[in-house]
mmCIF file of C-alpha atoms in Angstrom:
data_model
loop_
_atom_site.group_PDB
_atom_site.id
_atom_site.type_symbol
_atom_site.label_atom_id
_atom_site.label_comp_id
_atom_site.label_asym_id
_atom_site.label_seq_id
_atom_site.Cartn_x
_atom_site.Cartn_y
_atom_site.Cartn_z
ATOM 1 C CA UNK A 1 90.690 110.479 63.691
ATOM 2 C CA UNK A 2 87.319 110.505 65.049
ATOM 3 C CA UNK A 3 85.247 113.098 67.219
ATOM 4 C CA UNK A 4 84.807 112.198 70.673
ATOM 5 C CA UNK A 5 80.810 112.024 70.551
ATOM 6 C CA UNK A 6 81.083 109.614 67.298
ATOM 7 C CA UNK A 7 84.076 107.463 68.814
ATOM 8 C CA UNK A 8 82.233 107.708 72.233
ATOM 9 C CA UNK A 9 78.800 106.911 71.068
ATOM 10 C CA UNK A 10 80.696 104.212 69.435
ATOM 11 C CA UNK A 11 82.706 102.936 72.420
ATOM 12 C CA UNK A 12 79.200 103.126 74.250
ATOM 13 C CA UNK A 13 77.296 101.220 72.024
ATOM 14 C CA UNK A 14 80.405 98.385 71.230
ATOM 15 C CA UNK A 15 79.926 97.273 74.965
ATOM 16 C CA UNK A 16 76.219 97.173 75.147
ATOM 17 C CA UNK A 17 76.041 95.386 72.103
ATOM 18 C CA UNK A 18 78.449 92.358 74.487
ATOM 19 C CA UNK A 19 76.152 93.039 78.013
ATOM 20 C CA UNK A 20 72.844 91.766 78.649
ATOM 21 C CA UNK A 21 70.415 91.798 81.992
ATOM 22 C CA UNK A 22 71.582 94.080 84.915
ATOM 23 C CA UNK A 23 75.184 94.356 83.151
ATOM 24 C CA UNK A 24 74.083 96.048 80.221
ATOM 25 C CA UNK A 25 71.284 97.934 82.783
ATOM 26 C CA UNK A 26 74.415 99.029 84.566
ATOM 27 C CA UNK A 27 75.908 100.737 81.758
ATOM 28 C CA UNK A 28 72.686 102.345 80.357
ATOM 29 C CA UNK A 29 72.138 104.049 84.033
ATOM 30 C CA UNK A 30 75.859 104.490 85.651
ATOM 31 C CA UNK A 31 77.605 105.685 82.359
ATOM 32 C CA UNK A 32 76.523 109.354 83.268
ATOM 33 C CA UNK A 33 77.805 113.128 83.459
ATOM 34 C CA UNK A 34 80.812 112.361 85.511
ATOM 35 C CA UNK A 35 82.204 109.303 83.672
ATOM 36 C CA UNK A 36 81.405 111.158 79.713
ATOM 37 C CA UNK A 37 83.097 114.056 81.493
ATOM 38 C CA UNK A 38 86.285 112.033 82.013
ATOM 39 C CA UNK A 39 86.039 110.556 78.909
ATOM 40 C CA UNK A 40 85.444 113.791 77.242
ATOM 41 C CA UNK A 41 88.281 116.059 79.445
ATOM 42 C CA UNK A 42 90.730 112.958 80.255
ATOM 43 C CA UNK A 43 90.793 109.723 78.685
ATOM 44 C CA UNK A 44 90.182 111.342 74.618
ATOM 45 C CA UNK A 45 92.879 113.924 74.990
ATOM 46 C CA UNK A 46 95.346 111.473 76.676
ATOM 47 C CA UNK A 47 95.222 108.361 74.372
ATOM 48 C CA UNK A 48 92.417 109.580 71.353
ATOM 49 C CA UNK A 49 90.613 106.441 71.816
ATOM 50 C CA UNK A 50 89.139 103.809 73.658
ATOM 51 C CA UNK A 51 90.981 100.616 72.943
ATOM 52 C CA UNK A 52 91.060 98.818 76.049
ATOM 53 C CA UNK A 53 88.888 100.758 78.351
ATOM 54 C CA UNK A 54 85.680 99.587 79.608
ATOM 55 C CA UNK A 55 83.063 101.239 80.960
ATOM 56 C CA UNK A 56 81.056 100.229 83.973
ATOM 57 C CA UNK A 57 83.118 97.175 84.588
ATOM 58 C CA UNK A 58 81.934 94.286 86.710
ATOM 59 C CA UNK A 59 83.604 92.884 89.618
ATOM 60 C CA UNK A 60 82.780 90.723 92.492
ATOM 61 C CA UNK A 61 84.096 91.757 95.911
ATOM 62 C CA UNK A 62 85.032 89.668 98.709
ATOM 63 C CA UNK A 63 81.678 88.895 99.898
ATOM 64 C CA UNK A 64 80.520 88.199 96.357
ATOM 65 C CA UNK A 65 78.519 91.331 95.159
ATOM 66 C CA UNK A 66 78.747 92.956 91.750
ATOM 67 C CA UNK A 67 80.646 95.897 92.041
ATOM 68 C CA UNK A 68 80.899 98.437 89.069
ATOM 69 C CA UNK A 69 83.778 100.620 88.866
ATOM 70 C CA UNK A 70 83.367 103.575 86.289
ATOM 71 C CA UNK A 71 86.071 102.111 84.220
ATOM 72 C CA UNK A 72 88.549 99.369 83.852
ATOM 73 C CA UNK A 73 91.906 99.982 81.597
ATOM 74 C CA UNK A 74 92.962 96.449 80.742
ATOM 75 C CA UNK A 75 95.731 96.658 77.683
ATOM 76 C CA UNK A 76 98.165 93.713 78.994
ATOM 77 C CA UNK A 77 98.785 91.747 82.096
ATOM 78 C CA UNK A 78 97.108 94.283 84.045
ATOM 79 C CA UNK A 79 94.129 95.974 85.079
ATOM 80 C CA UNK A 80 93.611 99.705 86.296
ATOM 81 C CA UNK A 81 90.173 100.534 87.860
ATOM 82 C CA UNK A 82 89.652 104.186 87.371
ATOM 83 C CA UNK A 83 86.626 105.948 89.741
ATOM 84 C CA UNK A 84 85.274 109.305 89.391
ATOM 85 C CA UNK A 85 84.635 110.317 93.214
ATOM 86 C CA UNK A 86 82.063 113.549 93.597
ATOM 87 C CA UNK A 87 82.558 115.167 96.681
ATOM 88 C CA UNK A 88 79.273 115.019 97.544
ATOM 89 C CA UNK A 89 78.583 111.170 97.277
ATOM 90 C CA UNK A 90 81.951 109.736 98.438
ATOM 91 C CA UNK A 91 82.437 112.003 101.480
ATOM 92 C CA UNK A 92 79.528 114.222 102.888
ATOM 93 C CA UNK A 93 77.136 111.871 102.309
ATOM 94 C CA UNK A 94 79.230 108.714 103.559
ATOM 95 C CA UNK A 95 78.881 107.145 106.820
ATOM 96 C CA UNK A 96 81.657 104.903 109.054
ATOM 97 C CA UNK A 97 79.561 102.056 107.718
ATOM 98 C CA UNK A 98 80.076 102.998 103.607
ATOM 99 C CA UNK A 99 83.133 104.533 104.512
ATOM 100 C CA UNK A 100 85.097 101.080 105.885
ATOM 101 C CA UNK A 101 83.221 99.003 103.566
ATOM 102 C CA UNK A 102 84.811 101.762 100.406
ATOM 103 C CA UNK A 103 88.399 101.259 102.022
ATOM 104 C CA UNK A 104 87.392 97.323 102.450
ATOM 105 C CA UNK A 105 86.595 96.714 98.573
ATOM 106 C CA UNK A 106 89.528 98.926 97.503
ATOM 107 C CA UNK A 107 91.956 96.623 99.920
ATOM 108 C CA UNK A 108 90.209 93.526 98.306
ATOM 109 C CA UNK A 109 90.369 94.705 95.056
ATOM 110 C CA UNK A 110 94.347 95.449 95.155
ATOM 111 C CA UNK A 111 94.751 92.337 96.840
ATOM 112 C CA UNK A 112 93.778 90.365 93.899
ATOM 113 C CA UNK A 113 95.328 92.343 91.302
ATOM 114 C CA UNK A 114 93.530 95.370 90.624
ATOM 115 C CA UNK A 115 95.165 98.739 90.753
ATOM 116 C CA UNK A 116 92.987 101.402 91.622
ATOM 117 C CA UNK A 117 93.198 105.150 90.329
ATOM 118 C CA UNK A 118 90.511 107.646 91.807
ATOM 119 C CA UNK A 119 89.986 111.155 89.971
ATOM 120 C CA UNK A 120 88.017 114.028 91.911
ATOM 121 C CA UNK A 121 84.813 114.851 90.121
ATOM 122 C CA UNK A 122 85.935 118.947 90.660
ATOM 123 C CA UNK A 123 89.421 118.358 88.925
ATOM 124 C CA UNK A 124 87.942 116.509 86.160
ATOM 125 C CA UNK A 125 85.308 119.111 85.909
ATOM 126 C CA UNK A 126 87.642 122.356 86.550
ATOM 127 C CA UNK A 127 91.315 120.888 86.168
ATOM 128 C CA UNK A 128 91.565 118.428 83.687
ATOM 129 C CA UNK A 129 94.887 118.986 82.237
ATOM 130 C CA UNK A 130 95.853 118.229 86.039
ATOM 131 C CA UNK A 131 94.420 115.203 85.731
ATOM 132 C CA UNK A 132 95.575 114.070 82.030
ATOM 133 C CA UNK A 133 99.508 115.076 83.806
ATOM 134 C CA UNK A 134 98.990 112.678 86.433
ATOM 135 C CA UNK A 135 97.222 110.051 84.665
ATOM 136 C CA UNK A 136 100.084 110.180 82.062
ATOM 137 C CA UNK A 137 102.911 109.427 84.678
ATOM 138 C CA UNK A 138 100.460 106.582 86.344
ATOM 139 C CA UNK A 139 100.597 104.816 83.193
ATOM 140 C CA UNK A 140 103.748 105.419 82.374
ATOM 141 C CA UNK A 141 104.652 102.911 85.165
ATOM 142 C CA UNK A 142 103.198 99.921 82.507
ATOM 143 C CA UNK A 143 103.687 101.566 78.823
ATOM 144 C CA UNK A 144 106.670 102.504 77.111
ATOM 145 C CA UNK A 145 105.924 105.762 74.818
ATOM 146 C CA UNK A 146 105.646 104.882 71.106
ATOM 147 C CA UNK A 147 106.978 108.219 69.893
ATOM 148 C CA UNK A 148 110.633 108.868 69.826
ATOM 149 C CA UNK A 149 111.796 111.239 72.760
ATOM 150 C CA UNK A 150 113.872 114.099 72.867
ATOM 151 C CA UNK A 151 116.720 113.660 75.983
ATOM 152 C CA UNK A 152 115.368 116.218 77.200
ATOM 153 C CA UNK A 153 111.891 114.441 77.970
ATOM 154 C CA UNK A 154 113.477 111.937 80.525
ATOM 155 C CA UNK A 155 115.486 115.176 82.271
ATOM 156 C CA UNK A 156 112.126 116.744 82.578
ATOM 157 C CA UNK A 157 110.294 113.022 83.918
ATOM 158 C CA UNK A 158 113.039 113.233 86.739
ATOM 159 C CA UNK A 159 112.598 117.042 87.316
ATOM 160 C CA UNK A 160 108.888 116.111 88.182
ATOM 161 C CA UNK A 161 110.038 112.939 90.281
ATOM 162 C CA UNK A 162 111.661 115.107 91.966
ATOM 163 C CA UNK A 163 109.365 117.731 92.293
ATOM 164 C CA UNK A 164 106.926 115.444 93.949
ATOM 165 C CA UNK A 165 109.659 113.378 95.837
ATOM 166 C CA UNK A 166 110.336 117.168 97.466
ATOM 167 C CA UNK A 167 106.180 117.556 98.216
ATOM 168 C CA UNK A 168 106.503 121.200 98.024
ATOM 169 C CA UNK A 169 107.046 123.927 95.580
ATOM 170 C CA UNK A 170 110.666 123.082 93.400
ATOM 171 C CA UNK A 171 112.860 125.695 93.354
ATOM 172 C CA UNK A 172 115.454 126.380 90.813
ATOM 173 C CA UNK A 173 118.339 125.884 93.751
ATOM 174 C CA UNK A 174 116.555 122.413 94.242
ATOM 175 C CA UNK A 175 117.088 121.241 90.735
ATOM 176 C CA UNK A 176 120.627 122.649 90.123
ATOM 177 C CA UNK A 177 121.903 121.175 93.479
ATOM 178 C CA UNK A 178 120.394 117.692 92.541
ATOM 179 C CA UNK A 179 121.214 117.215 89.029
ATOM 180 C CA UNK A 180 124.522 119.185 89.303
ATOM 181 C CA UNK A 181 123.176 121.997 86.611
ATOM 182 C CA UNK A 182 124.079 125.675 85.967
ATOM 183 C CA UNK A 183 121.301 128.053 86.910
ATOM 184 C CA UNK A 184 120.232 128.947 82.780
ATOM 185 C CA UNK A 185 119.810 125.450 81.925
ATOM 186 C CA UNK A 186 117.782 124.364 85.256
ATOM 187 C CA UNK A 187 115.855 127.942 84.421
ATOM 188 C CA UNK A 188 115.269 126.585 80.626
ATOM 189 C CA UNK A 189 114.463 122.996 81.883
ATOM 190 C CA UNK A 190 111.498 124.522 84.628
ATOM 191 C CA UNK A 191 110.045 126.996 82.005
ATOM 192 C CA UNK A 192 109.981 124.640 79.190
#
């Protein structure tokens, strides 16, 4: 398997190689810190390569602009754009006027197929294992795992379904009242 910087520079250079004019511009200035970040902290240690993924991916939005998300995910009959948001650019510095027209493109952009899937610059930054969790069970909607699972694994999938169904810290009580389990194997099951 490759390093990330080889397979990245790689993955970099494979779509500007297929771009020309502002397209290929695009990519040479928006493919920056935050997007090699999630590249680097997310996307590597989650699927170890880039099959499928493009960066800086064109779109048109309803009144006909280009708009660039920081990456598309496109490995079947559907398409996942994924945005790094910084704090600083998506809400302090954001007006009603970006603000509606954000929410606007994002409507537009579901509405025609697109399923969007916004990381926090911070927890890609600070938290990525937080964001390699969730990714994982957002795709896990549209793959099927190609490794073998132990039982165990789908028990644990519904612990977390759970867990979030709940919205608040599980407890052990929670999990042995729902799945009908004795207190040393719900106590294995959260540990593990």
């Amino acid at each position: 398997m490759h390093n990330f910087e080889s397979a990245h520079a790689a993955f970099i250079q494979y779509h500007l190689n297929r771009r020309e004019g502002e397209r290929r511009g695009r990519l040479e200035r928006g493919h920056a810190h935050a997007e090699k970040l999630f590249a680097e902290n997310v996307w590597w240690p989650l699927k170890g390569h880039f099959e499928d993924l493009h960066p800086e991916y064109e779109v048109l939005d309803w009144r006909g602009r280009s708009y660039f998300a920081d990456f598309c995910y496109s490995p079947k009959r559907w398409r996942i754009l994924i945005e790094i948001k910084g704090f600083g650019e998506h809400v302090r510095n954001m007006d009603r006027e970006k603000y509606c027209r954000e929410l606007n493109r994002e409507a537009f952009l579901s509405g025609i197929g697109y399923r969007i899937l916004s990381f926090a610059y911070d927890d890609v930054a600070q938290r990525p294992d937080l964001c390699i969790q969730l990714l994982r069970i957002y795709l896990s909607q549209f793959e099927s795992s190609r490794v073998p699972r132990d039982p165990a694994y789908f028990l644990e999938l519904e612990i977390l379904r759970l867990a979030v169904f709940l919205a608040r810290p599980i407890r052990p009580i929670d999990v042995a009242k729902h799945f009908k389990m004795d207190y040393r194997t719900v106590m294995k099951r959260l540990n593990r």
